[in-house]
C-alpha cells in the first residue's frame, strides 16, 4: 500500500509538470524555436517517465528526476542571466511557478527511494481502477486554474508577445512617420549607456492614448537582423504623459550590440524601421 500511494503521487507530480510544459510550448516557441521544441520534448519525456513509474522501474523515477532537475536549472538560468537568444525572463510566470512546485515535490519524494520499496501483493479492487482517472482529473484541476492565472497575467501585462526571429524579420516595417501618426510615439534616441552594458531607448509620447495601445505589448530590439533582445518584464507603461520621454533599457549581456549596430524597435507584431545605435 505504501508504494501505491507514493507511486500515484509521483505520477501526478511528473505528469502535472509535463502537462504544464506542453501548455506553455506555443509561447516558448514564439520566444525561441529551440525552446519550444525542448518544452515539448519535456512533455513526452514526462509521459515515458510516468510509464516507468507505473511499472515500478527505477529508470522511470530517474528519468523523472533528470527532467525535474533540468527544468529547475533552466528556470533559474532563465530568470538570472537569460537563456540563449533571450534576455532574463520574469520569475513570476504562472506555468513555471506551478511546474517548479511539482518538480521540487517530486525530487523530495525521491528521498524515500520508492523504487526499492517492496510492494504488497496486488489485490484486485475496483477502487484501484479509479486511481489513474483520478490522477488525470487532479492534473486537469490544477492545470485549469494555472491557465486562467496565466491568462489574467497576460491581460494585465502584455497584450501581444514578440514572435520568433524569423517572424519578426518578415514583419513589414513601420516608418517613423507612421509610428508618430498611428501610435503617437516619436523615437528620439537609441544609444549605448552604462559602460556599453545597456541600450538606452528613449520615446517621446505625442499621444498618450495611442501610445498606450502599442506600449502595452512586449518590446524587443532586432539587432542586425540576427537576434532579438527582449525588454525586461518590468518595463510597463501604464501612466503616459504627453510630450514626456519614456525610457526603456535593453540588456546587452552576452550580446554583440555596439555603437554602429543596426537595430529595429519591436512591439508585439509591430516592427519600426531600423536606426543606428549611437
XYZ file of N, CA and C in Angstrom:
834
model
N 0.819 -1.203 0.000
C 0.000 0.000 0.000
C 0.861 1.264 0.000
N 1.951 1.231 0.765
C 2.811 2.410 0.854
C 3.343 2.800 -0.509
N 3.804 1.798 -1.290
C 4.350 2.117 -2.598
C 3.271 2.652 -3.521
N 2.063 2.113 -3.428
C 0.997 2.578 -4.304
C 0.730 4.068 -4.091
N 0.718 4.491 -2.825
C 0.480 5.910 -2.535
C 1.593 6.766 -3.115
N 2.850 6.334 -2.877
C 3.991 7.098 -3.392
C 3.993 7.090 -4.914
N 3.664 5.922 -5.495
C 3.663 5.802 -6.950
C 2.666 6.768 -7.579
N 1.447 6.789 -7.082
C 0.432 7.648 -7.681
C 0.731 9.122 -7.444
N 1.331 9.424 -6.301
C 1.708 10.809 -6.031
C 2.815 11.249 -6.988
N 3.804 10.372 -7.181
C 4.882 10.672 -8.132
C 4.363 10.809 -9.547
N 3.440 9.913 -9.937
C 2.824 10.003 -11.259
C 2.129 11.344 -11.450
N 1.377 11.757 -10.450
C 0.653 13.014 -10.557
C 1.611 14.190 -10.731
N 2.690 14.215 -9.939
C 3.627 15.337 -9.981
C 4.344 15.423 -11.323
N 4.847 14.285 -11.818
C 5.621 14.334 -13.056
C 4.713 14.610 -14.254
N 3.488 14.085 -14.234
C 2.551 14.373 -15.320
C 2.079 15.825 -15.273
N 1.903 16.358 -14.071
C 1.499 17.763 -13.947
C 2.551 18.682 -14.543
N 3.816 18.431 -14.185
C 4.905 19.254 -14.719
C 4.984 19.126 -16.240
N 4.854 17.902 -16.748
C 4.907 17.693 -18.188
C 3.754 18.365 -18.912
N 2.557 18.266 -18.351
C 1.384 18.860 -18.985
C 1.494 20.390 -19.019
N 2.017 20.983 -17.945
C 2.178 22.436 -17.913
C 3.235 22.896 -18.910
N 4.284 22.091 -19.081
C 5.281 22.421 -20.103
C 4.628 22.416 -21.492
N 3.795 21.419 -21.743
C 3.130 21.358 -23.044
C 2.211 22.561 -23.253
N 1.509 22.960 -22.183
C 0.600 24.101 -22.286
C 1.349 25.393 -22.616
N 2.608 25.475 -22.182
C 3.403 26.687 -22.417
C 4.259 26.590 -23.675
N 4.125 25.507 -24.434
C 5.039 25.267 -25.569
C 4.888 26.294 -26.681
N 3.662 26.730 -26.973
C 3.478 27.686 -28.059
C 4.151 29.022 -27.726
N 3.936 29.515 -26.491
C 4.575 30.771 -26.083
C 6.088 30.631 -26.087
N 6.577 29.442 -25.679
C 8.026 29.214 -25.673
C 8.584 29.226 -27.090
N 7.846 28.641 -28.037
C 8.314 28.608 -29.435
C 8.375 30.012 -30.027
N 7.414 30.863 -29.664
C 7.412 32.224 -30.174
C 8.615 33.014 -29.661
N 9.071 32.677 -28.456
C 10.254 33.360 -27.920
C 11.519 32.876 -28.640
N 11.635 31.572 -28.800
C 12.777 30.971 -29.499
C 12.368 29.551 -29.897
N 12.446 29.203 -31.184
C 12.004 27.873 -31.623
C 12.628 26.721 -30.856
N 13.931 26.810 -30.561
C 14.587 25.704 -29.847
C 13.945 25.482 -28.489
N 13.503 26.590 -27.840
C 12.890 26.471 -26.519
C 11.548 25.753 -26.611
N 10.799 26.033 -27.663
C 9.525 25.344 -27.855
C 9.702 23.846 -28.031
N 10.710 23.447 -28.818
C 10.973 22.021 -29.018
C 11.421 21.347 -27.722
N 12.238 22.039 -26.926
C 12.683 21.484 -25.653
C 11.516 21.268 -24.704
N 10.597 22.215 -24.685
C 9.444 22.121 -23.790
C 8.550 20.948 -24.191
N 8.328 20.780 -25.489
C 7.525 19.641 -25.957
C 8.235 18.327 -25.652
N 9.562 18.293 -25.829
C 10.332 17.086 -25.509
C 10.201 16.749 -24.031
N 10.150 17.767 -23.170
C 9.962 17.539 -21.730
C 8.630 16.846 -21.481
N 7.588 17.264 -22.199
C 6.272 16.655 -22.027
C 6.301 15.164 -22.364
N 6.870 14.826 -23.527
C 6.923 13.421 -23.919
C 7.820 12.619 -22.970
N 8.898 13.245 -22.504
C 9.750 12.581 -21.520
C 9.001 12.287 -20.239
N 8.131 13.224 -19.826
C 7.340 13.023 -18.609
C 6.371 11.854 -18.770
N 5.800 11.716 -19.976
C 4.883 10.596 -20.227
C 5.632 9.272 -20.133
N 6.833 9.212 -20.721
C 7.642 7.990 -20.660
C 8.045 7.688 -19.224
N 8.455 8.722 -18.479
C 8.829 8.526 -17.071
C 7.647 8.007 -16.265
N 6.460 8.525 -16.528
C 5.260 8.084 -15.810
C 4.984 6.607 -16.074
N 5.229 6.167 -17.315
C 5.038 4.747 -17.626
C 6.013 3.891 -16.830
N 7.261 4.341 -16.714
C 8.237 3.595 -15.919
C 7.876 3.559 -14.458
N 7.400 4.693 -13.936
C 6.995 4.754 -12.525
C 5.823 3.813 -12.270
N 4.890 3.802 -13.203
C 3.714 2.947 -13.051
C 4.119 1.477 -12.927
N 5.148 1.076 -13.677
C 5.614 -0.315 -13.648
C 6.736 -0.533 -12.624
N 6.903 0.441 -11.722
C 7.875 0.323 -10.627
C 9.293 0.095 -11.152
N 9.672 0.869 -12.138
C 11.004 0.775 -12.718
C 11.866 1.946 -12.227
N 13.078 1.639 -11.785
C 13.971 2.686 -11.296
C 14.268 3.713 -12.381
N 14.365 3.248 -13.650
C 14.680 4.189 -14.723
C 13.576 5.226 -14.907
N 12.337 4.844 -14.597
C 11.233 5.797 -14.700
C 11.379 6.920 -13.688
N 11.701 6.545 -12.438
C 11.926 7.558 -11.410
C 13.142 8.427 -11.747
N 14.192 7.805 -12.261
C 15.410 8.554 -12.583
C 15.193 9.500 -13.765
N 14.447 9.031 -14.772
C 14.140 9.900 -15.900
C 13.335 11.106 -15.430
N 12.382 10.860 -14.553
C 11.613 11.965 -13.985
C 12.498 12.931 -13.218
N 13.495 12.396 -12.494
C 14.419 13.243 -11.734
C 15.257 14.106 -12.666
N 15.709 13.510 -13.772
C 16.511 14.268 -14.752
C 15.669 15.398 -15.347
N 14.421 15.087 -15.698
C 13.537 16.107 -16.263
C 13.265 17.226 -15.263
N 12.980 16.847 -14.012
C 12.684 17.848 -12.986
C 13.896 18.721 -12.702
N 15.067 18.091 -12.531
C 16.286 18.854 -12.247
C 16.652 19.757 -13.425
N 16.537 19.230 -14.649
C 16.845 20.029 -15.828
C 15.918 21.232 -15.948
N 14.644 21.011 -15.647
C 13.684 22.101 -15.716
C 13.982 23.177 -14.674
N 14.348 22.757 -13.476
C 14.688 23.718 -12.418
C 15.924 24.528 -12.791
N 16.924 23.852 -13.353
C 18.139 24.561 -13.781
C 17.794 25.571 -14.875
N 16.960 25.143 -15.825
C 16.554 26.048 -16.899
C 15.784 27.248 -16.377
N 14.931 27.011 -15.382
C 14.155 28.111 -14.793
C 15.068 29.129 -14.128
N 16.036 28.646 -13.344
C 16.977 29.551 -12.668
C 17.838 30.287 -13.689
N 18.267 29.563 -14.707
C 19.068 30.162 -15.782
C 18.283 31.283 -16.469
N 17.008 31.014 -16.717
C 16.177 31.971 -17.439
C 15.965 33.267 -16.654
N 15.764 33.168 -15.344
C 15.453 34.374 -14.569
C 16.698 35.105 -14.086
N 17.874 34.520 -14.300
C 19.102 35.185 -13.854
C 19.846 35.817 -15.031
N 20.494 35.003 -15.860
C 21.289 35.556 -16.962
C 20.565 35.461 -18.304
N 19.481 34.715 -18.352
C 18.742 34.580 -19.604
C 19.226 33.411 -20.439
N 18.290 32.682 -21.023
C 18.622 31.554 -21.894
C 19.220 32.061 -23.208
N 19.902 31.201 -23.962
C 20.461 31.626 -25.255
C 19.401 32.285 -26.142
N 19.761 33.406 -26.752
C 18.915 34.202 -27.634
C 17.817 34.958 -26.898
N 17.822 34.879 -25.564
C 16.770 35.531 -24.801
C 17.353 36.341 -23.651
N 16.693 37.436 -23.332
C 17.058 38.209 -22.150
C 16.463 37.525 -20.914
N 16.944 37.854 -19.714
C 16.360 37.269 -18.495
C 14.854 37.471 -18.447
N 14.132 36.417 -18.106
C 12.678 36.478 -18.075
C 12.143 36.692 -16.678
N 10.823 36.868 -16.547
C 10.209 37.089 -15.234
C 10.202 35.798 -14.415
N 10.386 35.939 -13.116
C 10.345 34.739 -12.263
C 8.911 34.369 -11.941
N 8.005 35.344 -11.928
C 6.617 35.078 -11.578
C 5.818 34.781 -12.841
N 6.087 33.602 -13.416
C 5.387 33.151 -14.610
C 4.514 31.974 -14.188
N 3.180 32.091 -14.320
C 2.266 31.093 -13.743
C 2.608 29.644 -14.040
N 2.807 29.299 -15.316
C 3.113 27.913 -15.655
C 4.409 27.464 -14.986
N 5.401 28.346 -14.963
C 6.690 27.989 -14.367
C 6.575 27.794 -12.864
N 5.845 28.664 -12.185
C 5.725 28.579 -10.729
C 5.082 27.257 -10.307
N 3.967 26.898 -10.934
C 3.273 25.658 -10.572
C 4.104 24.442 -10.957
N 4.732 24.496 -12.134
C 5.567 23.381 -12.577
C 6.763 23.184 -11.652
N 7.406 24.277 -11.275
C 8.551 24.190 -10.354
C 8.118 23.589 -9.025
N 6.949 23.983 -8.534
C 6.443 23.408 -7.281
C 6.274 21.908 -7.367
N 5.705 21.434 -8.496
C 5.520 19.992 -8.688
C 6.862 19.274 -8.780
N 7.825 19.885 -9.459
C 9.136 19.256 -9.637
C 9.930 19.202 -8.333
N 9.818 20.236 -7.524
C 10.501 20.224 -6.230
C 9.918 19.127 -5.339
N 8.600 19.000 -5.313
C 7.973 17.942 -4.521
C 8.380 16.560 -5.036
N 8.483 16.416 -6.348
C 8.902 15.143 -6.935
C 10.312 14.777 -6.489
N 11.226 15.743 -6.534
C 12.609 15.473 -6.127
C 12.687 15.148 -4.639
N 11.858 15.806 -3.839
C 11.826 15.484 -2.407
C 11.292 14.071 -2.183
N 10.359 13.656 -3.036
C 9.798 12.308 -2.925
C 10.850 11.240 -3.172
N 11.851 11.551 -3.987
C 12.890 10.579 -4.309
C 13.757 10.229 -3.107
N 13.711 11.073 -2.072
C 14.479 10.767 -0.855
C 14.035 9.429 -0.268
N 12.776 9.059 -0.498
C 12.244 7.786 0.009
C 12.710 6.588 -0.807
N 13.396 6.865 -1.922
C 13.876 5.799 -2.818
C 12.737 4.814 -3.120
N 11.667 5.303 -3.714
C 10.444 4.492 -3.883
C 10.630 3.228 -4.708
N 11.608 3.202 -5.622
C 11.784 2.005 -6.457
C 12.283 0.812 -5.648
N 12.743 1.052 -4.395
C 13.226 -0.046 -3.556
C 12.189 -0.505 -2.536
N 11.069 0.175 -2.512
C 10.026 -0.215 -1.566
C 9.361 -1.498 -2.045
N 9.239 -2.458 -1.164
C 8.610 -3.732 -1.506
C 7.102 -3.561 -1.453
N 6.470 -3.800 -2.567
C 5.030 -3.625 -2.648
C 4.317 -4.884 -2.183
N 3.208 -4.670 -1.498
C 2.399 -5.800 -1.062
C 1.761 -6.462 -2.275
N 1.434 -7.739 -2.164
C 0.775 -8.428 -3.280
C -0.466 -7.675 -3.738
N -0.604 -7.566 -5.044
C -1.719 -6.804 -5.595
C -3.030 -7.554 -5.382
N -4.004 -6.827 -4.887
C -5.341 -7.382 -4.695
C -6.287 -6.607 -5.585
N -6.948 -7.301 -6.475
C -7.857 -6.625 -7.401
C -8.972 -5.948 -6.637
N -9.167 -4.690 -6.929
C -10.213 -3.926 -6.256
C -10.678 -2.823 -7.198
N -11.956 -2.547 -7.158
C -12.500 -1.533 -8.060
C -11.932 -0.163 -7.754
N -11.538 0.096 -6.491
C -11.028 1.427 -6.163
C -9.656 1.670 -6.790
N -8.863 0.608 -6.998
C -7.573 0.776 -7.650
C -7.741 1.159 -9.117
N -8.842 0.682 -9.713
C -9.090 1.009 -11.109
C -9.415 2.479 -11.309
N -9.733 3.176 -10.233
C -10.066 4.594 -10.312
C -8.847 5.479 -10.116
N -7.689 4.893 -9.779
C -6.501 5.701 -9.480
C -6.082 6.568 -10.662
N -5.893 5.942 -11.839
C -5.399 6.700 -12.985
C -6.370 7.797 -13.412
N -7.682 7.503 -13.555
C -8.610 8.600 -13.876
C -8.578 9.713 -12.832
N -8.423 9.321 -11.570
C -8.366 10.328 -10.508
C -7.128 11.204 -10.643
N -6.000 10.566 -10.978
C -4.759 11.324 -11.170
C -4.920 12.317 -12.317
N -5.484 11.864 -13.429
C -5.683 12.743 -14.580
C -6.641 13.880 -14.246
N -7.628 13.596 -13.412
C -8.567 14.632 -13.001
C -7.868 15.688 -12.147
N -7.009 15.246 -11.227
C -6.266 16.185 -10.379
C -5.334 17.041 -11.229
N -4.649 16.407 -12.186
C -3.755 17.149 -13.088
C -4.530 18.237 -13.821
N -5.720 17.884 -14.310
C -6.543 18.854 -15.029
C -7.028 19.967 -14.107
N -7.439 19.606 -12.894
C -7.942 20.596 -11.950
C -6.862 21.589 -11.529
N -5.602 21.142 -11.516
C -4.502 22.061 -11.200
C -4.137 22.894 -12.425
N -4.165 22.275 -13.606
C -3.749 22.968 -14.830
C -4.736 24.061 -15.223
N -6.026 23.837 -14.995
C -7.010 24.823 -15.446
C -6.866 26.163 -14.726
N -6.828 26.190 -13.377
C -6.617 27.497 -12.738
C -5.267 28.114 -13.063
N -4.263 27.272 -13.346
C -2.962 27.813 -13.776
C -3.108 28.517 -15.110
N -3.868 27.912 -16.020
C -4.142 28.545 -17.313
C -4.860 29.874 -17.129
N -5.867 29.914 -16.248
C -6.601 31.155 -16.006
C -5.695 32.209 -15.390
N -4.807 31.777 -14.503
C -3.853 32.699 -13.892
C -2.931 33.286 -14.963
N -2.450 32.433 -15.855
C -1.574 32.895 -16.927
C -2.320 33.851 -17.860
N -3.580 33.549 -18.135
C -4.379 34.411 -18.996
C -4.575 35.775 -18.353
N -4.835 35.766 -17.057
C -5.003 37.034 -16.332
C -3.709 37.828 -16.327
N -2.584 37.144 -16.095
C -1.284 37.821 -16.080
C -0.981 38.447 -17.436
N -1.391 37.782 -18.510
C -1.167 38.325 -19.845
C -2.052 39.530 -20.103
N -3.294 39.472 -19.605
C -4.228 40.577 -19.837
C -3.815 41.844 -19.102
N -3.306 41.689 -17.885
C -2.900 42.876 -17.127
C -1.488 43.297 -17.483
N -0.801 42.465 -18.255
C 0.559 42.803 -18.665
C 0.612 43.055 -20.156
N 1.337 42.214 -20.865
C 1.485 42.390 -22.291
C 0.219 41.936 -23.025
N -0.159 42.698 -24.053
C -1.263 42.279 -24.910
C -0.757 41.303 -25.966
N 0.360 41.633 -26.596
C 0.924 40.776 -27.633
C 2.394 40.516 -27.329
N 2.828 39.305 -27.596
C 4.222 38.938 -27.386
C 4.991 39.051 -28.700
N 6.277 39.290 -28.583
C 7.147 39.314 -29.744
C 7.283 37.893 -30.283
N 7.218 37.738 -31.594
C 7.310 36.417 -32.197
C 8.740 35.929 -32.320
N 8.930 34.874 -33.074
C 10.257 34.313 -33.289
C 11.096 35.254 -34.147
N 12.404 35.011 -34.207
C 13.299 35.831 -35.011
C 12.855 35.831 -36.474
N 12.505 34.670 -36.989
C 12.076 34.563 -38.387
C 10.807 35.380 -38.632
N 9.855 35.289 -37.679
C 8.605 36.023 -37.840
C 8.839 37.528 -37.795
N 9.696 37.975 -36.885
C 9.976 39.407 -36.761
C 10.667 39.927 -38.018
N 11.634 39.171 -38.539
C 12.368 39.609 -39.732
C 11.465 39.728 -40.953
N 10.389 38.960 -40.992
C 9.475 39.000 -42.134
C 8.326 39.989 -41.927
N 8.296 40.647 -40.761
C 7.243 41.621 -40.482
C 7.497 42.917 -41.253
N 6.487 43.451 -41.942
C 6.661 44.722 -42.684
C 7.088 45.847 -41.737
N 7.891 46.751 -42.244
C 8.408 47.845 -41.438
C 7.369 48.948 -41.244
N 7.391 49.521 -40.064
C 6.589 50.706 -39.765
C 7.529 51.911 -39.783
N 7.242 52.896 -40.620
C 8.124 54.056 -40.740
C 8.025 54.938 -39.498
N 9.009 55.822 -39.316
C 8.986 56.745 -38.187
C 7.772 57.667 -38.245
N 7.410 58.075 -39.438
C 6.247 58.956 -39.573
C 4.955 58.222 -39.213
N 4.852 56.947 -39.627
C 3.670 56.149 -39.263
C 3.641 55.889 -37.773
N 4.812 55.690 -37.158
C 4.888 55.492 -35.719
C 4.325 56.710 -34.991
N 4.612 57.879 -35.504
C 4.119 59.111 -34.880
C 2.625 59.304 -35.134
N 2.197 59.108 -36.384
C 0.797 59.366 -36.739
C -0.151 58.319 -36.169
N 0.229 57.059 -36.274
C -0.676 55.978 -35.879
C -0.586 55.631 -34.398
N 0.632 55.710 -33.854
C 0.820 55.269 -32.468
C 1.201 56.392 -31.511
N 1.356 57.600 -32.000
C 1.617 58.727 -31.117
C 2.943 58.657 -30.392
N 3.960 58.091 -31.050
C 5.279 57.919 -30.427
C 6.353 58.430 -31.375
N 7.305 59.134 -30.827
C 8.464 59.585 -31.599
C 9.712 58.941 -31.012
N 10.433 58.211 -31.837
C 11.662 57.558 -31.391
C 12.779 58.593 -31.413
N 13.226 59.019 -30.232
C 14.169 60.133 -30.162
C 15.615 59.709 -29.982
N 15.845 58.501 -29.414
C 17.246 58.110 -29.194
C 17.374 56.608 -28.986
N 18.426 56.042 -29.561
C 18.843 54.670 -29.290
C 20.351 54.725 -29.120
N 20.836 54.570 -27.898
C 22.266 54.773 -27.640
C 22.765 53.831 -26.553
N 24.063 53.560 -26.597
C 24.698 52.750 -25.566
C 24.898 53.590 -24.309
N 24.752 52.965 -23.156
C 24.965 53.645 -21.891
C 25.463 52.647 -20.858
N 25.745 53.125 -19.653
C 26.221 52.280 -18.554
C 27.423 51.447 -18.989
N 28.454 52.141 -19.464
C 29.691 51.497 -19.903
C 29.425 50.452 -20.988
N 28.542 50.837 -21.921
C 28.179 49.981 -23.057
C 27.554 48.657 -22.641
N 26.928 48.648 -21.463
C 26.282 47.419 -20.997
C 24.782 47.419 -21.199
N 24.230 48.576 -21.604
C 22.780 48.703 -21.758
C 22.486 49.578 -22.967
N 21.419 49.219 -23.697
C 20.938 50.059 -24.790
C 19.811 50.933 -24.243
N 19.999 52.238 -24.329
C 19.044 53.223 -23.821
C 18.152 53.679 -24.977
N 16.871 53.328 -24.890
C 15.903 53.717 -25.923
C 14.961 54.753 -25.326
N 14.860 55.899 -25.993
C 14.011 56.978 -25.487
C 12.900 57.294 -26.483
N 11.684 57.328 -25.954
C 10.490 57.561 -26.761
C 9.778 58.811 -26.263
N 9.446 59.695 -27.176
C 8.660 60.873 -26.824
C 7.194 60.572 -27.070
N 6.364 60.762 -26.060
C 4.946 60.451 -26.159
C 4.201 61.658 -26.733
N 3.704 61.496 -27.945
C 2.951 62.568 -28.601
C 1.461 62.469 -28.304
N 0.964 61.236 -28.207
C -0.453 60.997 -27.911
C -0.544 59.812 -26.945
N -0.761 60.078 -25.648
C -0.767 59.000 -24.648
C -1.762 57.889 -24.939
N -2.933 58.223 -25.455
C -3.952 57.199 -25.721
C -3.503 56.247 -26.817
N -2.968 56.792 -27.905
C -2.463 55.944 -28.986
C -1.238 55.157 -28.530
N -0.349 55.824 -27.820
C 0.905 55.186 -27.397
C 0.652 54.030 -26.447
N -0.347 54.169 -25.586
C -0.608 53.126 -24.596
C -0.984 51.806 -25.255
N -1.680 51.879 -26.404
C -2.078 50.660 -27.118
C -0.851 49.863 -27.548
N 0.165 50.562 -28.024
C 1.370 49.888 -28.513
C 2.306 49.500 -27.372
N 2.458 50.368 -26.406
C 3.423 50.125 -25.339
C 2.968 49.078 -24.329
N 1.723 48.634 -24.447
C 1.277 47.514 -23.613
C 1.775 46.176 -24.151
N 2.271 46.186 -25.399
C 2.792 44.961 -25.994
C 4.229 44.715 -25.541
N 4.670 43.461 -25.646
C 6.047 43.120 -25.315
C 6.998 43.818 -26.284
N 8.103 44.331 -25.748
C 9.066 45.076 -26.567
C 10.348 44.282 -26.749
N 11.020 44.541 -27.877
C 12.290 43.876 -28.171
C 13.079 44.730 -29.144
N 14.357 44.408 -29.265
C 15.219 45.004 -30.274
C 15.669 43.908 -31.231
N 15.478 44.147 -32.515
C 16.014 43.261 -33.540
C 17.368 43.835 -33.942
N 18.422 43.088 -33.697
C 19.781 43.585 -33.882
C 20.410 42.976 -35.130
N 20.731 43.851 -36.090
C 21.434 43.445 -37.313
C 20.762 42.270 -38.017
N 19.441 42.132 -37.851
C 18.669 41.046 -38.482
C 19.165 39.664 -38.043
N 19.831 39.598 -36.875
C 20.463 38.345 -36.462
C 19.913 37.788 -35.150
N 19.527 38.646 -34.234
C 18.976 38.140 -32.972
C 18.090 39.186 -32.321
N 17.276 38.711 -31.394
C 16.335 39.570 -30.666
C 16.786 39.743 -29.226
N 16.614 40.941 -28.709
C 16.842 41.213 -27.296
C 15.502 41.654 -26.715
N 14.937 40.838 -25.838
C 13.631 41.130 -25.248
C 13.793 42.107 -24.097
N 12.896 43.068 -24.014
C 12.924 44.019 -22.905
C 12.584 43.310 -21.607
N 13.225 43.659 -20.504
C 12.880 43.061 -19.214
C 11.401 43.212 -18.920
N 10.838 42.224 -18.250
C 9.399 42.160 -17.981
C 8.902 43.340 -17.157
N 9.798 43.999 -16.424
C 9.366 45.066 -15.513
C 8.995 46.344 -16.256
N 9.326 46.430 -17.545
C 9.033 47.648 -18.279
C 7.572 47.646 -18.711
N 6.735 48.361 -17.962
C 5.340 48.539 -18.308
C 5.068 50.034 -18.391
N 4.093 50.399 -19.193
C 3.830 51.813 -19.419
C 2.344 52.060 -19.173
N 1.956 52.196 -17.913
C 0.558 52.400 -17.582
C 0.193 53.877 -17.484
N 1.151 54.726 -17.113
C 0.906 56.156 -16.980
C 1.769 56.905 -17.986
N 1.130 57.388 -19.036
C 1.853 58.101 -20.083
C 1.414 59.565 -20.097
N 2.380 60.456 -20.285
C 2.120 61.891 -20.272
C 2.553 62.492 -21.603
N 1.707 63.334 -22.162
C 2.000 63.961 -23.449
C 3.298 64.764 -23.406
N 4.113 64.595 -24.439
C 5.383 65.309 -24.617
C 6.446 64.946 -23.575
N 6.212 63.876 -22.838
C 7.212 63.388 -21.896
C 7.988 62.231 -22.518
N 9.208 62.029 -22.028
C 10.068 60.967 -22.541
C 9.897 59.696 -21.718
N 9.676 58.582 -22.396
C 9.647 57.271 -21.764
C 10.960 56.570 -22.116
N 11.620 56.039 -21.104
C 12.917 55.391 -21.307
C 12.792 53.887 -21.133
N 13.398 53.150 -22.036
C 13.449 51.698 -21.939
C 14.908 51.268 -22.003
N 15.246 50.270 -21.197
C 16.612 49.761 -21.175
C 16.621 48.303 -21.625
N 17.474 48.012 -22.591
C 17.623 46.654 -23.100
C 19.008 46.131 -22.722
N 19.085 44.963 -22.088
C 20.393 44.422 -21.688
C 21.215 43.976 -22.887
N 22.514 44.045 -22.747
C 23.407 43.593 -23.819
C 24.319 42.459 -23.361
N 24.057 41.891 -22.182
C 24.890 40.785 -21.691
C 24.860 39.635 -22.679
N 26.036 39.126 -22.981
C 26.209 38.010 -23.911
C 25.733 38.347 -25.323
N 25.611 39.621 -25.609
C 25.190 40.034 -26.952
C 26.353 40.734 -27.652
N 26.110 41.075 -28.891
C 27.148 41.774 -29.652
C 26.670 43.146 -30.099
N 25.772 43.744 -29.337
C 25.310 45.096 -29.663
C 26.417 46.088 -29.340
N 26.641 46.997 -30.245
C 27.673 48.003 -30.022
C 27.311 49.256 -30.809
N 28.050 50.319 -30.571
C 27.834 51.547 -31.325
C 28.014 51.262 -32.813
N 27.022 51.641 -33.589
C 27.041 51.362 -35.021
C 26.171 50.192 -35.423
N 25.667 49.401 -34.457
C 24.750 48.299 -34.782
C 23.446 48.859 -35.332
N 22.854 48.113 -36.228
C 21.554 48.499 -36.781
C 20.459 47.765 -36.017
N 19.547 48.508 -35.423
C 18.500 47.886 -34.605
C 17.124 48.392 -35.034
N 16.144 47.517 -34.877
C 14.741 47.879 -35.087
C 13.997 47.664 -33.785
N 13.239 48.636 -33.380
C 12.422 48.504 -32.184
C 11.162 47.718 -32.536
N 10.840 46.730 -31.712
C 9.694 45.857 -31.976
C 8.742 45.906 -30.792
N 7.454 46.056 -31.087
C 6.399 45.974 -30.072
C 5.369 44.960 -30.551
N 5.337 43.779 -29.934
C 4.394 42.761 -30.364
C 4.590 42.402 -31.818
N 3.611 42.738 -32.653
C 3.687 42.426 -34.085
C 4.061 43.644 -34.924
N 4.543 44.712 -34.287
C 4.931 45.937 -34.994
C 6.448 46.078 -34.971
N 7.053 46.279 -36.150
C 8.499 46.487 -36.231
C 8.776 47.835 -36.871
N 9.514 48.669 -36.146
C 9.848 50.007 -36.611
C 11.073 49.937 -37.525
N 11.155 50.844 -38.472
C 12.284 50.849 -39.392
C 13.604 50.985 -38.618
N 14.679 50.442 -39.154
C 15.960 50.395 -38.421
C 16.572 51.774 -38.195
N 17.372 51.840 -37.150
C 18.205 53.009 -36.917
C 19.529 52.538 -36.320
N 20.517 53.407 -36.338
C 21.858 53.053 -35.886
C 22.036 53.414 -34.413
N 22.607 52.477 -33.651
C 22.878 52.725 -32.233
C 24.025 53.726 -32.104
N 23.829 54.742 -31.294
C 24.868 55.761 -31.098
C 25.732 55.423 -29.892
